[in-house]
CSV table of C-alpha atoms in Angstrom, one decimal:
chain,number,residue,atom,x,y,z
A,1,UNK,CA,6.7,-5.0,-15.5
A,2,UNK,CA,6.2,-8.2,-17.4
A,3,UNK,CA,2.5,-7.4,-17.9
A,4,UNK,CA,3.4,-4.0,-19.2
A,5,UNK,CA,5.9,-5.5,-21.6
A,6,UNK,CA,3.2,-7.8,-23.0
A,7,UNK,CA,0.7,-5.0,-23.5
A,8,UNK,CA,3.4,-2.8,-25.2
A,9,UNK,CA,4.3,-5.8,-27.4
A,10,UNK,CA,0.6,-6.0,-28.4
A,11,UNK,CA,0.7,-2.3,-29.5
A,12,UNK,CA,-0.5,-0.3,-26.6
A,13,UNK,CA,1.3,2.8,-25.4
A,14,UNK,CA,2.4,2.8,-21.7
A,15,UNK,CA,0.2,5.8,-20.9
A,16,UNK,CA,-2.8,4.1,-22.4
A,17,UNK,CA,-3.1,1.6,-19.6
A,18,UNK,CA,-0.7,2.3,-16.7
A,19,UNK,CA,-3.1,4.8,-15.0
A,20,UNK,CA,-5.7,2.0,-14.7
A,21,UNK,CA,-3.5,-0.4,-12.6
A,22,UNK,CA,-4.2,-0.8,-8.9
A,23,UNK,CA,-2.1,-2.8,-6.6
A,24,UNK,CA,-3.8,-4.9,-3.8
A,25,UNK,CA,-1.4,-4.9,-0.8
A,26,UNK,CA,-1.6,-5.6,3.0
A,27,UNK,CA,-0.5,-3.7,6.1
A,28,UNK,CA,1.0,-5.6,9.0
A,29,UNK,CA,2.5,-5.1,12.4
A,30,UNK,CA,5.6,-2.9,11.9
A,31,UNK,CA,4.0,0.5,11.7
A,32,UNK,CA,7.0,2.5,10.4
A,33,UNK,CA,8.2,-0.2,8.0
A,34,UNK,CA,4.7,-0.6,6.6
A,35,UNK,CA,4.3,3.1,6.0
A,36,UNK,CA,7.7,3.3,4.5
A,37,UNK,CA,6.9,0.3,2.3
A,38,UNK,CA,3.9,2.1,0.7
A,39,UNK,CA,6.0,5.3,0.3
A,40,UNK,CA,8.8,3.3,-1.3
A,41,UNK,CA,6.4,1.5,-3.6
A,42,UNK,CA,5.1,4.8,-4.9
A,43,UNK,CA,8.6,6.0,-5.6
A,44,UNK,CA,9.7,2.8,-7.3
A,45,UNK,CA,6.7,2.8,-9.5
A,46,UNK,CA,7.2,6.4,-10.6
A,47,UNK,CA,11.0,5.8,-11.2
A,48,UNK,CA,10.6,2.5,-13.1
A,49,UNK,CA,7.9,3.7,-15.4
A,50,UNK,CA,9.4,7.2,-16.0
A,51,UNK,CA,13.0,6.0,-16.6
A,52,UNK,CA,12.6,2.6,-18.2
A,53,UNK,CA,9.2,2.9,-19.9
A,54,UNK,CA,9.2,6.7,-20.7
A,55,UNK,CA,5.8,7.2,-19.3
A,56,UNK,CA,4.8,10.8,-19.8
A,57,UNK,CA,1.3,11.1,-18.3
A,58,UNK,CA,1.6,12.2,-14.7
A,59,UNK,CA,-1.4,9.9,-13.9
A,60,UNK,CA,0.6,7.0,-15.1
A,61,UNK,CA,3.3,7.7,-12.5
A,62,UNK,CA,0.9,7.6,-9.6
A,63,UNK,CA,1.0,4.2,-7.9
A,64,UNK,CA,-2.5,3.3,-6.9
A,65,UNK,CA,-2.9,0.9,-3.9
A,66,UNK,CA,-5.8,-0.7,-2.1
A,67,UNK,CA,-4.7,-2.0,1.3
A,68,UNK,CA,-6.3,-4.7,3.4
A,69,UNK,CA,-5.2,-5.0,7.0
A,70,UNK,CA,-3.2,-8.2,7.7
A,71,UNK,CA,-5.6,-10.9,8.9
A,72,UNK,CA,-3.1,-13.6,9.8
A,73,UNK,CA,-2.0,-11.6,12.9
A,74,UNK,CA,-5.5,-11.5,14.3
A,75,UNK,CA,-5.8,-13.6,17.4
A,76,UNK,CA,-8.6,-15.9,18.5
A,77,UNK,CA,-7.8,-15.7,22.2
A,78,UNK,CA,-8.3,-12.0,22.7
A,79,UNK,CA,-10.3,-10.8,19.7
A,80,UNK,CA,-11.0,-7.3,21.0
A,81,UNK,CA,-7.2,-6.6,20.8
A,82,UNK,CA,-7.6,-7.1,17.1
A,83,UNK,CA,-9.4,-3.8,16.9
A,84,UNK,CA,-6.3,-2.0,18.0
A,85,UNK,CA,-4.1,-4.1,15.7
A,86,UNK,CA,-6.2,-3.3,12.7
A,87,UNK,CA,-6.3,0.3,13.6
A,88,UNK,CA,-2.5,0.5,13.7
A,89,UNK,CA,-2.2,-1.3,10.4
A,90,UNK,CA,-4.8,1.1,8.9
A,91,UNK,CA,-2.9,4.2,10.2
A,92,UNK,CA,0.3,2.9,8.7
A,93,UNK,CA,-1.4,2.3,5.3
A,94,UNK,CA,-3.0,5.8,5.3
A,95,UNK,CA,0.1,7.5,6.4
A,96,UNK,CA,2.0,5.6,3.7
A,97,UNK,CA,-0.3,6.9,1.1
A,98,UNK,CA,-2.7,4.2,0.0
A,99,UNK,CA,-5.8,5.3,-1.9
A,100,UNK,CA,-8.3,2.9,-0.4
A,101,UNK,CA,-8.5,0.6,2.6
A,102,UNK,CA,-10.3,-2.5,3.9
A,103,UNK,CA,-10.1,-3.1,7.6
A,104,UNK,CA,-10.4,-6.7,8.8
A,105,UNK,CA,-13.0,-7.4,11.4
A,106,UNK,CA,-11.8,-8.2,14.9
A,107,UNK,CA,-13.5,-11.6,15.0
A,108,UNK,CA,-12.2,-12.9,11.7
A,109,UNK,CA,-9.8,-15.3,13.5
A,110,UNK,CA,-12.9,-16.9,15.0
A,111,UNK,CA,-15.5,-17.0,12.2
A,112,UNK,CA,-17.2,-15.0,9.5
A,113,UNK,CA,-17.4,-11.4,10.7
A,114,UNK,CA,-20.6,-10.5,12.6
A,115,UNK,CA,-22.6,-7.4,11.7
A,116,UNK,CA,-21.2,-5.7,14.9
A,117,UNK,CA,-17.6,-6.5,14.0
A,118,UNK,CA,-18.1,-5.3,10.4
A,119,UNK,CA,-19.6,-2.1,11.8
A,120,UNK,CA,-16.5,-1.6,14.0
A,121,UNK,CA,-14.3,-2.0,10.9
A,122,UNK,CA,-16.3,0.6,9.0
A,123,UNK,CA,-16.2,3.0,12.0
A,124,UNK,CA,-12.4,2.5,12.3
A,125,UNK,CA,-12.0,3.8,8.8
A,126,UNK,CA,-14.4,6.6,9.3
A,127,UNK,CA,-12.7,7.8,12.5
A,128,UNK,CA,-9.3,7.7,10.8
A,129,UNK,CA,-10.6,9.7,7.9
A,130,UNK,CA,-13.0,12.1,9.5
A,131,UNK,CA,-11.5,12.7,12.9
A,132,UNK,CA,-7.8,12.7,12.4
A,133,UNK,CA,-7.7,14.5,9.0
A,134,UNK,CA,-4.7,12.4,8.0
A,135,UNK,CA,-6.2,11.8,4.6
A,136,UNK,CA,-6.0,15.6,4.0
A,137,UNK,CA,-2.2,15.6,4.2
A,138,UNK,CA,-0.3,14.4,1.2
A,139,UNK,CA,2.7,12.9,3.0
A,140,UNK,CA,2.2,13.1,6.8
A,141,UNK,CA,5.4,11.2,7.5
A,142,UNK,CA,7.5,13.2,5.0
A,143,UNK,CA,10.5,14.8,6.7
A,144,UNK,CA,10.8,12.3,9.5
A,145,UNK,CA,14.5,11.2,9.4
A,146,UNK,CA,13.6,7.6,10.4
A,147,UNK,CA,10.8,7.2,7.9
A,148,UNK,CA,12.7,8.9,5.1
A,149,UNK,CA,15.8,6.6,5.7
A,150,UNK,CA,13.6,3.5,5.9
A,151,UNK,CA,11.8,4.5,2.7
A,152,UNK,CA,15.1,5.1,0.9
A,153,UNK,CA,16.4,1.7,2.1
A,154,UNK,CA,13.3,-0.2,0.9
A,155,UNK,CA,13.4,1.7,-2.4
A,156,UNK,CA,17.0,0.7,-3.0
A,157,UNK,CA,16.3,-2.9,-2.1
A,158,UNK,CA,13.3,-3.0,-4.4
A,159,UNK,CA,15.2,-1.6,-7.3
A,160,UNK,CA,18.1,-4.0,-6.7
A,161,UNK,CA,15.7,-7.0,-6.7
A,162,UNK,CA,14.0,-5.7,-9.9
A,163,UNK,CA,17.3,-5.2,-11.6
A,164,UNK,CA,18.3,-8.8,-10.6
A,165,UNK,CA,15.1,-10.2,-12.0
A,166,UNK,CA,15.4,-8.1,-15.2
A,167,UNK,CA,19.0,-9.2,-15.7
A,168,UNK,CA,17.8,-12.8,-15.8
A,169,UNK,CA,15.2,-12.1,-18.4
A,170,UNK,CA,12.3,-10.7,-16.3
């Protein structure tokens, strides 16, 4: 929000730049919480910029996210298990509505990824996209009581934190 305020102070309209912003986020172990996090982030973005900044362009209200799977949880001891970890993190991100995804290679806890491990990461993305058809569904977790409740809880917490920060001057 502070960045938006600065651009507005310099004479730009909110709808001139908001649609160009992309967030870089990560996805970590708690599948449902991660999916709900991305869903809540989209809702908070739309709410803040519609209600507080009067954004009118529908494109401005779409929160764009690029997700990278969470590398610190990858283990050195059993690196092949990291394939499953990264797949779960990827599924949470896609089901939460991110627009793009980078999957960490299974051997990143050991060294720079090998050509083979990089290929596995690419194939993980391709299988999720082309074989599950999840990316063809707008909100695959919408309607799930648990995910909806968790999304709402995270949204309320985020708005509360934002309000606290704003009340102290931003």
